Short mmCIF file of C-alpha atoms in Angstrom, two decimals:
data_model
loop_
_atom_site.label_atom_id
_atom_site.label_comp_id
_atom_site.label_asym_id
_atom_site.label_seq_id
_atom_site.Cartn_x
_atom_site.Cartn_y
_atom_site.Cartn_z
CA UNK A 116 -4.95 -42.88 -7.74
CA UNK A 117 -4.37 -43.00 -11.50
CA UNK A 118 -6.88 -40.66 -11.80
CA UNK A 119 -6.12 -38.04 -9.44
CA UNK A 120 -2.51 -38.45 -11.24
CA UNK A 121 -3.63 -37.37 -14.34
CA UNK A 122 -5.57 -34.37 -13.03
CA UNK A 123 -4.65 -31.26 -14.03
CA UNK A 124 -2.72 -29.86 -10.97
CA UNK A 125 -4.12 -27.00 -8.82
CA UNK A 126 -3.51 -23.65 -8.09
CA UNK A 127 -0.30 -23.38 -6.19
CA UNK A 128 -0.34 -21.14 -2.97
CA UNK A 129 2.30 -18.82 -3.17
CA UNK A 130 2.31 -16.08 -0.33
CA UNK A 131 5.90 -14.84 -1.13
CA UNK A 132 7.77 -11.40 -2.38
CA UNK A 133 8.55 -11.13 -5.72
CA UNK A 134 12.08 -10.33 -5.53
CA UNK A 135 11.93 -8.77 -9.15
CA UNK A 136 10.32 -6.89 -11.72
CA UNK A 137 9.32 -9.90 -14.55
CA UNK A 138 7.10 -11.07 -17.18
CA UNK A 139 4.56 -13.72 -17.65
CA UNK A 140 5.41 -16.11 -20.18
CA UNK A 141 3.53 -18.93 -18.98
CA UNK A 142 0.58 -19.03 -16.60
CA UNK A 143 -1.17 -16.55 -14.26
CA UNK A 144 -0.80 -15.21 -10.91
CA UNK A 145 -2.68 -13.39 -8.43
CA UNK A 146 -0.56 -10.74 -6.66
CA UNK A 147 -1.04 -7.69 -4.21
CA UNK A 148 0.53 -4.58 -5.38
CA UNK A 149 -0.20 -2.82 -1.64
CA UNK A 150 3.17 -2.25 -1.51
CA UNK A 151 4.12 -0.24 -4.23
CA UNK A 152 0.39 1.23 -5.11
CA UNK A 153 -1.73 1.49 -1.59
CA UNK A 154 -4.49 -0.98 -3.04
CA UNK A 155 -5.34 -3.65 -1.69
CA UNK A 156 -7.52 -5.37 -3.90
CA UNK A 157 -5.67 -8.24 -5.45
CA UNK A 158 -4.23 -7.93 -9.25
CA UNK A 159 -5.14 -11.02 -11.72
CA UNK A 160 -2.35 -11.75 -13.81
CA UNK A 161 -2.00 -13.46 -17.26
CA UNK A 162 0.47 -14.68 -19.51
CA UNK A 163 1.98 -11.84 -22.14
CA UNK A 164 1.19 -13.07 -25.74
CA UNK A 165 4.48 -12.70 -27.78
CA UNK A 166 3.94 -9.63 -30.61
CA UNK A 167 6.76 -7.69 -32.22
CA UNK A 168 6.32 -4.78 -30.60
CA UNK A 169 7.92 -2.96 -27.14
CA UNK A 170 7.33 -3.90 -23.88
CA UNK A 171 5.64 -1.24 -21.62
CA UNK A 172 5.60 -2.86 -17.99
CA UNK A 173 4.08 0.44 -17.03
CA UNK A 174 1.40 0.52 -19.49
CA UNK A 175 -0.14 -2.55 -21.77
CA UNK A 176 1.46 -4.52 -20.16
CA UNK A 177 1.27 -3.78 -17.08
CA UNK A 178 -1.24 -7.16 -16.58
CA UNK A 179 1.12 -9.13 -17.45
CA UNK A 180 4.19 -8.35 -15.04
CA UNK A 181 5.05 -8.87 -11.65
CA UNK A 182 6.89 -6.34 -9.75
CA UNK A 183 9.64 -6.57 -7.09
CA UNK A 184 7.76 -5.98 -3.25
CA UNK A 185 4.55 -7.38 -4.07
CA UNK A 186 3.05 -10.34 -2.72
CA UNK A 187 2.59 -13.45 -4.74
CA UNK A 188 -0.80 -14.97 -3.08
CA UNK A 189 -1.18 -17.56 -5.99
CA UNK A 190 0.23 -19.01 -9.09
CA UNK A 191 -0.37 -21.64 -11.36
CA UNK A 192 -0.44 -22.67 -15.04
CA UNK A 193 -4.04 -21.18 -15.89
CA UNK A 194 -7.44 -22.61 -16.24
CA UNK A 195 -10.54 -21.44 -18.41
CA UNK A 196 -10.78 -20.79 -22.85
CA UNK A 197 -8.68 -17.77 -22.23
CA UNK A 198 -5.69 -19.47 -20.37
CA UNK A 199 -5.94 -22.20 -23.09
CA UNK A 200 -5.82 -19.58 -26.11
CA UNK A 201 -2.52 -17.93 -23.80
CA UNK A 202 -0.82 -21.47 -23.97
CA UNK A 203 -1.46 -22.20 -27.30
CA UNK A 204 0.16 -18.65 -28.07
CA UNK A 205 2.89 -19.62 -25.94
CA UNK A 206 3.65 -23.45 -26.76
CA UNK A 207 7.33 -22.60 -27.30
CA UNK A 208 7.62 -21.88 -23.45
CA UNK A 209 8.14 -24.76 -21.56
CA UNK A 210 5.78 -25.74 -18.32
CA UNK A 211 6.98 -25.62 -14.86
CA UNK A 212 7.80 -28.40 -13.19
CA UNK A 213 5.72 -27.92 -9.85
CA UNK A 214 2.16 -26.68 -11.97
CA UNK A 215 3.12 -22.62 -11.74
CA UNK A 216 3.57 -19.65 -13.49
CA UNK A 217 6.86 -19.47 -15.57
CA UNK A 218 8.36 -15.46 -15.86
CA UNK A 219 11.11 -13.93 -17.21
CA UNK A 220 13.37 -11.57 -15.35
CA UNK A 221 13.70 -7.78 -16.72
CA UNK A 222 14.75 -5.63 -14.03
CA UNK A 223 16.65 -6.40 -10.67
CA UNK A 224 18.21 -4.17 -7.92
CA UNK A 225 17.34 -0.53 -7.70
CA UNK A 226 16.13 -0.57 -11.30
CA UNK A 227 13.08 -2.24 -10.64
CA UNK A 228 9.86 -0.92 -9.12
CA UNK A 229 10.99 -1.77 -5.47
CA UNK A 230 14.40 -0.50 -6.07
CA UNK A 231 12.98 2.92 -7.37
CA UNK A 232 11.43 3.53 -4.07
CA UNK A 233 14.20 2.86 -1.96
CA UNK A 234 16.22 5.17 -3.60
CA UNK A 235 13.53 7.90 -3.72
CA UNK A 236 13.30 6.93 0.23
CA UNK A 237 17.21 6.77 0.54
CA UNK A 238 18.07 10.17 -1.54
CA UNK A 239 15.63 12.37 -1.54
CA UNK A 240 14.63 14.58 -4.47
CA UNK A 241 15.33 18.42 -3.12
CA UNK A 242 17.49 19.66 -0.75
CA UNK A 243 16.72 19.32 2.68
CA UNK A 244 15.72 22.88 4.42
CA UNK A 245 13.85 24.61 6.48
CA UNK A 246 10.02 26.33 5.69
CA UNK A 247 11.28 29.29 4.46
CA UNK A 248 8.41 31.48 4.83
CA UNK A 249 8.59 30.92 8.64
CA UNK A 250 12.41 31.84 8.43
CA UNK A 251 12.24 35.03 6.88
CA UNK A 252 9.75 36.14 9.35
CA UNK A 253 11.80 35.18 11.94
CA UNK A 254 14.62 37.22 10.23
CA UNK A 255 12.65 40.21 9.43
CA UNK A 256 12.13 40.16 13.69
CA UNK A 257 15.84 39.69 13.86
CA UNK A 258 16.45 42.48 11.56
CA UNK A 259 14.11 44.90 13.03
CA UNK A 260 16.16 44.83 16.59
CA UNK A 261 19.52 45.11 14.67
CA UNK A 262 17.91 48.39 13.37
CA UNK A 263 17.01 49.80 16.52
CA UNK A 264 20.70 48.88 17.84
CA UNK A 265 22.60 50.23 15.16
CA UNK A 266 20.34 53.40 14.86
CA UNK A 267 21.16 53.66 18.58
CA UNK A 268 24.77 53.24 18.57
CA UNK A 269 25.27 55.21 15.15
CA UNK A 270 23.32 58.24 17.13
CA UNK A 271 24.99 58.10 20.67
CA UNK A 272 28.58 57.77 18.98
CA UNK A 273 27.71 60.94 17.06
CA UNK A 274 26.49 62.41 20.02
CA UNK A 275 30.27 61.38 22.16
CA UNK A 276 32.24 62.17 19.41
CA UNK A 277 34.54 59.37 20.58
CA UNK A 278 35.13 58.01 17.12
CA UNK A 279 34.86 58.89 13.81
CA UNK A 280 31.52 58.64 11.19
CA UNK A 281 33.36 55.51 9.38
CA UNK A 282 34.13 53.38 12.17
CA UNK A 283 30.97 54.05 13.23
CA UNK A 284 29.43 53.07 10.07
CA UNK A 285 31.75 49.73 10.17
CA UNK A 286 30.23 49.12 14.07
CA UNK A 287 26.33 49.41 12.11
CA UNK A 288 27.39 47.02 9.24
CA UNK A 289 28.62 44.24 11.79
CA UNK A 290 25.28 44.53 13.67
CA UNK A 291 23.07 43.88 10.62
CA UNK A 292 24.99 41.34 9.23
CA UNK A 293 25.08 39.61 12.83
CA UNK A 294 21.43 38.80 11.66
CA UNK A 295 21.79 36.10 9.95
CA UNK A 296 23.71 33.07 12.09
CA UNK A 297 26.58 30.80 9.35
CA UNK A 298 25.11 28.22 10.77
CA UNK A 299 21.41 28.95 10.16
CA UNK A 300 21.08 26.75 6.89
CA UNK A 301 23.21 23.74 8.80
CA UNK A 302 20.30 24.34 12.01
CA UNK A 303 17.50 24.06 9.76
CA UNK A 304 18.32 20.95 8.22
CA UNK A 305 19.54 19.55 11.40
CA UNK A 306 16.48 20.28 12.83
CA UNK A 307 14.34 18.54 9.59
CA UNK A 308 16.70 15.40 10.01
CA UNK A 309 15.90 14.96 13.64
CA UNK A 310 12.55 14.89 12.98
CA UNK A 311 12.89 11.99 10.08
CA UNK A 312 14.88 10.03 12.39
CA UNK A 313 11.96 10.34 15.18
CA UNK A 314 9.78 9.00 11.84
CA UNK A 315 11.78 6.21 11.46
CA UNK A 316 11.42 5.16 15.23
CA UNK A 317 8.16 4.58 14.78
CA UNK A 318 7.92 3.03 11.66
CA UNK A 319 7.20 5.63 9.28
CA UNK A 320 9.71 6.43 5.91
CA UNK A 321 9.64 9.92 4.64
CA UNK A 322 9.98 9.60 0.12
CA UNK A 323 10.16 13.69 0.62
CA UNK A 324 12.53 14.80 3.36
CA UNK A 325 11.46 18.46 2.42
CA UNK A 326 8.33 18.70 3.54
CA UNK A 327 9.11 17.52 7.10
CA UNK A 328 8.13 21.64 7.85
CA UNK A 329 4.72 21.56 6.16
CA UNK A 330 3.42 18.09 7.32
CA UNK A 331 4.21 19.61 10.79
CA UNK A 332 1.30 22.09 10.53
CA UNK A 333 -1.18 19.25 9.40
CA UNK A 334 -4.09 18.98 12.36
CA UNK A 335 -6.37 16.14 10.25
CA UNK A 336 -5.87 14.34 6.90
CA UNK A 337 -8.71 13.19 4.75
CA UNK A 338 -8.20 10.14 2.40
CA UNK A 339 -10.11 9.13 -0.46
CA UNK A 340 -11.18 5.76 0.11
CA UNK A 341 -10.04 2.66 2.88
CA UNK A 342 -8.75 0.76 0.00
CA UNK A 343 -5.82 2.73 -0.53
CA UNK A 344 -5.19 2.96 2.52
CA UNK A 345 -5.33 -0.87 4.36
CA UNK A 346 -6.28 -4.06 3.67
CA UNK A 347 -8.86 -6.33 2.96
CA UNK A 348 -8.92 -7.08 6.69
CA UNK A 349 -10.41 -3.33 7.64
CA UNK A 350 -12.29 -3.66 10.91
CA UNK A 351 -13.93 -0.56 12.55
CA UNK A 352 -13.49 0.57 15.95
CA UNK A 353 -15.34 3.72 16.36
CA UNK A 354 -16.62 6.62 14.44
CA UNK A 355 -16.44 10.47 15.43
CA UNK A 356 -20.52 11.82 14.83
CA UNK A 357 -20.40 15.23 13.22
CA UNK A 358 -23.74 15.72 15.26
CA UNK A 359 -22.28 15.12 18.61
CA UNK A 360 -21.28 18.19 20.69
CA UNK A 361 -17.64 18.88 20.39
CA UNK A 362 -14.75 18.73 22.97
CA UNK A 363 -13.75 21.33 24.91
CA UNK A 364 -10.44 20.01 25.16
CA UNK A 365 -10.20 18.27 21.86
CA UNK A 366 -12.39 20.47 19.57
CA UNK A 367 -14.15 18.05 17.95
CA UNK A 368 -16.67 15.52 18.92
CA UNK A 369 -15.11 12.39 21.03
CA UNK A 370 -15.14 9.16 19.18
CA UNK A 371 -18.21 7.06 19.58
CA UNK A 372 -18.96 2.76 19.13
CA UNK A 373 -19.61 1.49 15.61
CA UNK A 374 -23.40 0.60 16.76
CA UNK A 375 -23.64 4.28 18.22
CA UNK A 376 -23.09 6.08 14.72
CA UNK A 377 -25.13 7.91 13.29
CA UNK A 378 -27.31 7.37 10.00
CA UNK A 379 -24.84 9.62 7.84
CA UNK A 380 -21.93 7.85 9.06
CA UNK A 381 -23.51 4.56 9.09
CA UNK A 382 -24.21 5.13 5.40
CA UNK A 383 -20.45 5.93 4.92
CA UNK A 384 -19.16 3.07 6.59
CA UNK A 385 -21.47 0.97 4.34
CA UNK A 386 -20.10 2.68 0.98
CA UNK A 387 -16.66 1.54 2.07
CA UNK A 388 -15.83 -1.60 0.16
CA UNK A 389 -13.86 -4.77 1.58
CA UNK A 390 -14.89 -2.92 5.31
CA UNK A 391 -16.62 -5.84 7.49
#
């Protein structure tokens, strides 16, 4: 019992947030940054070695912070020739109590990596509007029937005589500036902000409210690699064969069982790393 006492004690499981953007002083830690980068491979973290220099938690340093969202999977005081070199670096820190990691706090709130998204997610970066190419062809339509009406009423009030050239002229005017609706702006971004609200009722969070329009012509998307993407926990359900006959209602071929793909595809699903 002595024995075990003495021991030096283990990794400590920590599956929680980290509820700020901090520093290593002491230990290491094994985090996922899926949150905040799309990868799901785990991060190894080590302790930051004091030097009089800046800290760049976006760049050197980067391995040795922990940032607000991500998951803490483990933590503990560090094991191995390298931790010992880290803790002979950093004997002035004192140990944790419990056997972890020991960090210090640099940015909380919306000024930490977390925060930064929430507020790109909250207010977004350009105005809200409309695709404006589809707009002004939908005005030049507009515009074009406002021509034939005031041609038409400028030529048969000519033709009565009922009133004179400038009211005439005024009666034109109105009809092409009738065109364009006041409200036309308000309509477009009413319309964009109805369709982030049907996003967020299932689940998804638009960073870039403005291009709502665009990401409605999108038939497919192609992604780089499943790691971005998921997790570690990737299991297949089908594949679509670019051999198979298409669709006729669909357009493309209809999707087929794993054990059913063919070799191309079966090569690709065996390039994918962490997919089981």
């Amino acid at each position: 019992a002595a024995a075990a006492a003495a021991a030096p004690p283990e990794a400590q499981v920590a599956p929680d947030i980290v509820p700020c953007d901090c520093v290593i002083l002491r230990g290491e830690a094994v985090v996922s940054e899926a949150s905040l980068t799309g990868e799901s491979a785990p991060q190894m973290k080590d302790a930051l070695v004091p030097l009089d220099r800046p800290l760049e938690l976006q760049g050197a340093d980067r391995v040795h912070s922990l940032f607000s969202g991500t998951r803490l999977l483990r933590a503990s005081e560090g094991r191995g020739n390298k931790a010992a070199q880290t803790r002979d670096a950093t004997s002035q820190v004192p140990a944790t109590p419990d056997g972890g990691c020991l960090a210090y706090v640099v940015r909380t709130g919306f000024s930490s990596s977390q925060g930064e998204l929430l507020q790109m997610i909250e207010f977004s970066q350009e105005k809200v509007q409309g695709d404006t190419k589809e707009v002004m062809y939908a005005l030049l339509l507009l515009l074009a029937f406002a021509l034939l009406a005031a041609g038409y009423v400028l030529k048969t009030g000519l033709e009565k005589g009922e009133k004179t050239p400038h009211e005439l002229l005024i009666k034109c005017i109105i009809i092409l500036t009738a065109v364009v609706p006041r409200q036309l702006p308000m309509q477009m971004a009413f319309a964009v902000n109805t369709a982030l609200m049907s996003l967020v009722r299932n689940g998804i969070y638009c960073t870039e409210p403005y291009r709502v329009p665009f990401a409605g012509k999108l038939t497919h998307c192609y992604f780089d690699k499943t790691g971005t993407l998921t997790t570690d926990t990737l299991v297949p359900v089908g594949v679509v064969n670019a051999e198979d006959n298409p669709s006729p209602i669909l357009g493309y071929p209809d999707q087929s069982m794993v054990s059913e793909a063919s070799a191309a595809a079966a090569l690709v699903l065996a390039a994918c790393h962490s997919l089981v």
